Short mmCIF file of C-alpha atoms in Angstrom, two decimals:
data_model
loop_
_atom_site.label_atom_id
_atom_site.label_comp_id
_atom_site.label_asym_id
_atom_site.label_seq_id
_atom_site.Cartn_x
_atom_site.Cartn_y
_atom_site.Cartn_z
CA MET F 1 122.39 12.89 189.91
CA ALA F 2 119.53 14.61 188.09
CA ASP F 3 116.99 12.38 186.37
CA ASN F 4 116.93 13.45 182.70
CA SER F 5 114.56 10.74 181.52
CA VAL F 6 111.64 11.85 179.38
CA VAL F 7 108.08 11.67 180.72
CA ILE F 8 105.14 12.04 178.33
CA ARG F 9 101.92 12.89 180.17
CA ARG F 10 98.53 14.48 179.66
CA GLY F 11 98.50 18.25 179.94
CA HIS F 12 96.46 20.40 182.31
CA TYR F 13 95.55 24.06 182.65
CA SER F 14 98.59 24.53 184.87
CA ASP F 15 100.78 23.69 181.84
CA LEU F 16 99.47 26.47 179.62
CA SER F 17 102.10 29.02 180.62
CA SER F 18 104.87 26.57 179.68
CA VAL F 19 103.05 25.72 176.45
CA MET F 20 103.02 29.39 175.49
CA GLU F 21 106.73 29.76 176.25
CA ILE F 22 107.58 26.78 174.03
CA TRP F 23 105.27 27.98 171.26
CA TYR F 24 106.71 31.50 171.36
CA ALA F 25 110.32 30.27 171.33
CA ASN F 26 109.61 28.29 168.15
CA GLU F 27 107.52 30.93 166.40
CA THR F 28 110.13 33.68 166.90
CA ALA F 29 113.29 31.59 166.64
CA ASP F 30 114.43 33.21 163.37
CA ASP F 31 113.05 36.68 164.04
CA PRO F 32 115.72 39.23 165.10
CA GLN F 33 113.00 41.57 166.41
CA PRO F 34 110.16 39.34 167.61
CA HIS F 35 106.78 40.75 168.51
CA ALA F 36 105.80 40.76 172.16
CA ARG F 37 104.34 37.49 173.42
CA SER F 38 100.63 37.52 174.09
CA ALA F 39 99.47 36.22 177.46
CA LEU F 40 97.72 33.15 176.08
CA LEU F 41 96.40 31.93 172.76
CA PRO F 42 92.68 31.16 173.11
CA GLU F 43 93.05 27.94 171.11
CA TYR F 44 94.86 26.20 173.96
CA PRO F 45 92.12 26.39 176.61
CA HIS F 46 89.72 25.30 173.85
CA LEU F 47 92.05 22.41 173.06
CA LEU F 48 92.02 21.30 176.69
CA ASP F 49 88.24 21.64 176.88
CA THR F 50 87.46 19.72 173.68
CA GLY F 51 90.58 17.69 172.87
CA GLU F 52 93.85 16.54 174.38
CA LEU F 53 97.15 18.16 175.29
CA TRP F 54 100.29 16.07 175.73
CA ILE F 55 103.38 17.33 177.57
CA ALA F 56 106.99 16.12 177.31
CA GLU F 57 108.91 16.65 180.55
CA VAL F 58 112.61 16.36 181.31
CA ALA F 59 113.62 16.59 184.97
CA GLY F 60 110.14 17.87 185.78
CA VAL F 61 110.30 20.72 183.25
CA ALA F 62 108.00 20.92 180.23
CA VAL F 63 110.11 20.90 177.06
CA GLY F 64 107.55 20.01 174.40
CA PHE F 65 103.85 19.60 173.73
CA ALA F 66 101.38 18.23 171.23
CA GLY F 67 97.66 18.73 170.81
CA VAL F 68 95.06 16.54 169.13
CA ILE F 69 91.33 16.94 168.57
CA LYS F 70 88.93 14.24 167.44
CA ARG F 71 86.06 15.42 165.31
CA GLY F 72 83.85 12.82 163.67
CA ASN F 73 86.12 10.10 162.32
CA THR F 74 89.16 12.38 162.10
CA ALA F 75 92.01 13.11 164.50
CA PHE F 76 93.87 16.36 163.84
CA LEU F 77 97.30 17.08 165.29
CA THR F 78 96.81 20.74 166.15
CA ASP F 79 100.39 21.45 167.27
CA LEU F 80 103.67 19.73 167.93
CA PHE F 81 106.44 21.91 169.35
CA VAL F 82 109.66 21.07 171.15
CA ASP F 83 111.80 23.62 172.98
CA PRO F 84 114.66 24.61 170.64
CA GLN F 85 117.25 23.37 173.14
CA HIS F 86 115.73 19.87 173.06
CA GLN F 87 115.03 19.48 169.35
CA SER F 88 116.39 16.58 167.26
CA SER F 89 116.35 14.37 170.37
CA GLY F 90 113.41 12.11 169.52
CA LEU F 91 110.89 14.03 171.62
CA GLY F 92 108.82 14.92 168.57
CA MET F 93 108.19 11.29 167.66
CA GLN F 94 107.32 10.42 171.26
CA LEU F 95 104.78 13.24 171.40
CA LEU F 96 103.32 12.29 168.02
CA HIS F 97 102.94 8.68 169.13
CA ALA F 98 101.19 9.74 172.35
CA ALA F 99 98.83 12.07 170.49
CA PHE F 100 97.77 9.54 167.85
CA GLU F 101 98.11 6.28 169.80
CA GLN F 102 94.40 5.80 170.47
CA TYR F 103 93.28 7.04 167.05
CA THR F 104 94.57 4.34 164.74
CA GLU F 105 91.06 3.80 163.33
CA GLU F 106 90.50 7.51 162.61
CA ILE F 107 91.70 9.62 159.68
CA ARG F 108 94.85 11.26 161.06
CA PHE F 109 96.13 14.52 159.62
CA THR F 110 98.07 17.68 160.37
CA VAL F 111 99.56 20.75 158.70
CA SER F 112 103.36 20.73 158.88
CA SER F 113 105.65 23.70 159.10
CA SER F 114 108.28 24.15 156.40
CA ASP F 115 110.99 22.88 158.77
CA PRO F 116 112.54 19.82 157.05
CA ARG F 117 112.80 18.09 160.43
CA ALA F 118 109.05 18.39 160.96
CA LEU F 119 108.28 17.10 157.48
CA ALA F 120 110.65 14.17 157.98
CA LEU F 121 109.03 13.36 161.33
CA TYR F 122 105.54 13.13 159.84
CA ILE F 123 106.64 11.20 156.77
CA ARG F 124 108.52 8.67 158.92
CA ALA F 125 105.33 8.28 160.97
CA GLY F 126 103.41 7.25 157.84
CA MET F 127 101.86 10.58 156.84
CA GLN F 128 101.77 11.58 153.19
CA PRO F 129 102.37 15.16 152.01
CA CYS F 130 99.27 16.07 149.97
CA TRP F 131 99.24 19.78 149.12
CA PRO F 132 100.97 23.04 150.02
CA ASN F 133 98.94 25.30 152.29
CA PHE F 134 99.52 28.97 151.50
CA LEU F 135 99.17 31.56 154.25
CA LEU F 136 98.04 34.80 152.60
CA ARG F 137 97.79 38.34 153.93
CA ALA F 138 96.68 41.68 152.50
CA HIS F 139 96.61 45.23 153.85
CA ASN F 140 94.27 48.05 152.89
CA LEU F 141 92.60 46.30 150.00
CA ARG F 142 90.81 48.74 147.71
CA ALA F 143 87.30 48.07 146.51
CA ALA F 144 88.48 48.90 142.99
CA ALA F 145 90.69 45.80 143.07
CA PHE F 146 87.60 43.59 142.87
CA ASP F 147 85.27 42.97 140.00
CA LYS F 148 81.61 43.32 140.82
CA PRO F 149 80.89 40.26 143.00
CA SER F 150 78.89 37.53 141.32
CA LEU F 151 77.97 36.13 144.73
CA VAL F 152 76.23 37.85 147.63
CA ILE F 153 77.11 37.61 151.34
CA THR F 154 74.31 37.36 153.91
CA ALA F 155 74.35 36.81 157.68
CA ALA F 156 74.12 33.35 159.24
CA THR F 157 73.84 32.27 162.89
CA VAL F 158 76.19 29.90 164.66
CA ASP F 159 73.38 27.92 166.32
CA ASP F 160 71.71 27.14 163.00
CA PRO F 161 71.75 23.37 162.31
CA GLU F 162 71.95 24.22 158.61
CA LEU F 163 75.32 25.90 159.20
CA TRP F 164 76.53 22.85 161.12
CA ALA F 165 75.41 20.60 158.28
CA TRP F 166 77.13 22.66 155.59
CA ASP F 167 80.36 22.79 157.57
CA ALA F 168 80.27 19.04 158.26
CA MET F 169 79.55 18.24 154.61
CA ILE F 170 82.33 20.43 153.19
CA SER F 171 85.00 20.14 155.91
CA GLY F 172 84.44 16.39 156.36
CA ARG F 173 83.66 16.38 160.07
CA GLU F 174 81.12 17.63 162.59
CA ARG F 175 82.44 20.30 164.98
CA GLN F 176 79.79 22.59 166.41
CA GLN F 177 82.10 23.27 169.38
CA ASP F 178 84.70 24.82 167.08
CA LEU F 179 82.17 26.94 165.22
CA ALA F 180 80.97 28.29 168.58
CA PHE F 181 84.57 28.96 169.66
CA TRP F 182 85.35 31.01 166.56
CA VAL F 183 82.24 33.11 167.07
CA GLU F 184 82.38 33.56 170.84
CA ARG F 185 86.14 33.87 171.40
CA GLU F 186 87.39 35.32 168.11
CA GLY F 187 84.57 37.60 167.06
CA GLY F 188 83.56 35.34 164.21
CA GLU F 189 80.78 36.42 161.87
CA PRO F 190 79.00 33.41 160.31
CA LEU F 191 78.05 34.08 156.70
CA TRP F 192 76.12 32.47 153.87
CA ILE F 193 77.44 32.75 150.32
CA MET F 194 74.55 33.17 147.91
CA HIS F 195 74.12 32.92 144.15
CA GLY F 196 70.90 34.81 143.72
CA ALA F 197 68.44 33.06 146.01
CA GLU F 198 70.52 29.88 146.06
CA ARG F 199 72.85 29.07 148.95
CA VAL F 200 76.20 27.88 147.57
CA GLY F 201 78.58 28.16 150.52
CA TYR F 202 79.35 29.44 153.99
CA ALA F 203 82.17 31.22 155.79
CA ILE F 204 83.24 32.49 159.18
CA VAL F 205 85.20 35.74 159.28
CA ARG F 206 86.92 36.17 162.65
CA LEU F 207 87.32 39.86 163.37
CA ARG F 208 89.30 39.17 166.58
CA GLY F 209 91.29 36.26 165.16
CA GLY F 210 94.59 38.06 164.63
CA THR F 211 98.07 36.77 165.45
CA ILE F 212 100.95 38.28 167.41
CA TRP F 213 102.20 39.64 164.07
CA GLN F 214 98.84 41.03 162.97
CA PRO F 215 96.67 41.30 166.11
CA HIS F 216 93.93 43.30 164.41
CA ALA F 217 93.66 41.33 161.18
CA ALA F 218 90.44 39.65 160.14
CA ARG F 219 90.97 35.93 159.56
CA ILE F 220 88.81 34.21 156.98
CA GLY F 221 88.01 30.59 157.61
CA PRO F 222 86.70 28.09 157.67
CA MET F 223 85.01 28.66 154.34
CA GLY F 224 83.52 26.25 151.87
CA VAL F 225 81.42 25.99 148.75
CA ARG F 226 79.44 23.08 147.40
CA SER F 227 81.18 23.12 144.00
CA PRO F 228 84.63 24.25 142.78
CA ARG F 229 82.92 26.48 140.21
CA TYR F 230 81.94 28.83 143.04
CA ALA F 231 85.26 28.76 144.91
CA ALA F 232 87.09 31.68 143.31
CA ALA F 233 84.04 33.97 143.35
CA ALA F 234 83.34 33.03 146.97
CA CYS F 235 86.88 34.01 147.96
CA ALA F 236 86.52 37.37 146.26
CA ALA F 237 83.11 38.08 147.83
CA VAL F 238 84.10 37.08 151.37
CA VAL F 239 87.45 38.88 151.20
CA GLN F 240 85.70 42.03 150.03
CA TRP F 241 83.22 41.72 152.91
CA ALA F 242 86.11 41.34 155.39
CA ALA F 243 88.19 44.16 153.89
CA GLU F 244 85.33 46.58 154.53
CA ARG F 245 85.62 45.78 158.25
CA ALA F 246 89.36 45.38 158.86
CA LYS F 247 92.53 46.96 157.49
CA SER F 248 94.35 43.64 157.31
CA THR F 249 92.95 40.34 156.10
CA SER F 250 94.43 36.84 156.26
CA ILE F 251 93.32 33.55 154.74
CA ASP F 252 94.87 30.12 154.20
CA LEU F 253 94.33 28.33 150.89
CA LEU F 254 95.47 24.90 149.80
CA GLY F 255 97.28 24.62 146.48
CA PRO F 256 94.34 23.25 144.43
CA HIS F 257 91.94 26.01 145.52
CA PRO F 258 90.76 28.14 142.57
CA GLY F 259 90.76 31.26 144.72
CA LEU F 260 94.54 31.27 145.16
CA ALA F 261 95.38 33.04 141.89
CA VAL F 262 92.44 35.43 142.31
CA LEU F 263 93.62 36.64 145.71
CA LEU F 264 97.23 37.01 144.62
CA GLU F 265 96.01 39.13 141.71
CA VAL F 266 94.13 41.60 143.96
CA GLY F 267 97.01 42.18 146.36
CA PHE F 268 97.41 39.26 148.75
CA ARG F 269 100.96 38.11 149.46
CA ILE F 270 102.22 34.70 150.51
CA THR F 271 103.68 34.94 154.01
CA TYR F 272 104.37 31.25 154.62
CA VAL F 273 103.88 27.84 153.02
CA GLU F 274 102.93 24.76 155.05
CA THR F 275 102.21 21.19 153.95
CA PHE F 276 98.97 19.30 154.52
CA MET F 277 99.84 15.80 155.78
CA LEU F 278 97.52 12.80 155.89
CA VAL F 279 97.74 9.14 156.84
CA GLY F 280 96.69 7.38 153.63
CA ASP F 281 95.85 8.93 150.30
CA GLN F 282 92.09 9.49 150.56
CA PRO F 283 91.36 13.08 151.61
CA PHE F 284 88.12 13.56 153.52
CA PHE F 285 87.32 16.93 151.91
CA ASP F 286 87.78 18.61 148.53
CA PRO F 287 90.70 21.11 148.66
CA SER F 288 89.21 23.02 145.73
CA CYS F 289 86.05 23.70 147.76
CA TYR F 290 87.27 24.15 151.33
CA ASN F 291 89.81 26.28 153.17
CA GLY F 292 90.64 25.85 156.83
CA SER F 293 90.63 28.28 159.71
CA GLY F 294 94.37 28.63 160.23
CA GLY F 295 95.91 28.62 163.67
CA ALA F 296 95.68 25.53 165.85
CA LEU F 297 92.47 24.35 164.20
CA PHE F 298 91.81 23.50 160.55
#
């Protein structure tokens, strides 16, 4: 008789092909004409190098996975996917427990899909829904759509300790390894956001950070400003910078971010809505000043 008991174990590079199959099956489950699957998402080797991957096995076959990265005093659940044929079987909670088990003293958070089962899983595990996270996309933005920028974009460098410090201050955690990943693996351009001679924010625009749906889109994020009064203008300035270099542009913004209405006004469309989930009710960053990177990092 086959052994159908569940085994939860640490993942390895040899699991990445199965991870991609599970991810792709979930991402295209409701798509009648799914895009072709890419060979491998670069986030997953980075996750193994700098975080943890957990695999759920049944009869020796991988049927689910979860990822977690610890940065500073935070632990972020990067992914949690279960093969569609094994969903609603308790595997999700087992994977979530394995991912967060050793991080009970850290700030634990994730961004949930809109699937009611996923939301219920996180809420039952003690996570609070804080804000909607809007995934935005625009094509062929025209320069005429923007007012004259009140902020100026200048080049930064990824090995600048000042960039690390700004990102740590605004995002709430130190993560030089992720900044380097976005630049080296996804064509990220580090930028300073300036008000005259005064530095008011930073951004990374990833020119090779597209998805299977938009492989050539520029992805904006992370991005942050030191005060909400600069947030909307920073969005406009960075988006305009990106639109001059790519036909498609994507950015994720949390509900309280002042740039949300501005970008919808100039032609961005909402493609998906997620939910930011947090253990406790004390966010470690200001959602009106910061927007995440999208993808498997935040």
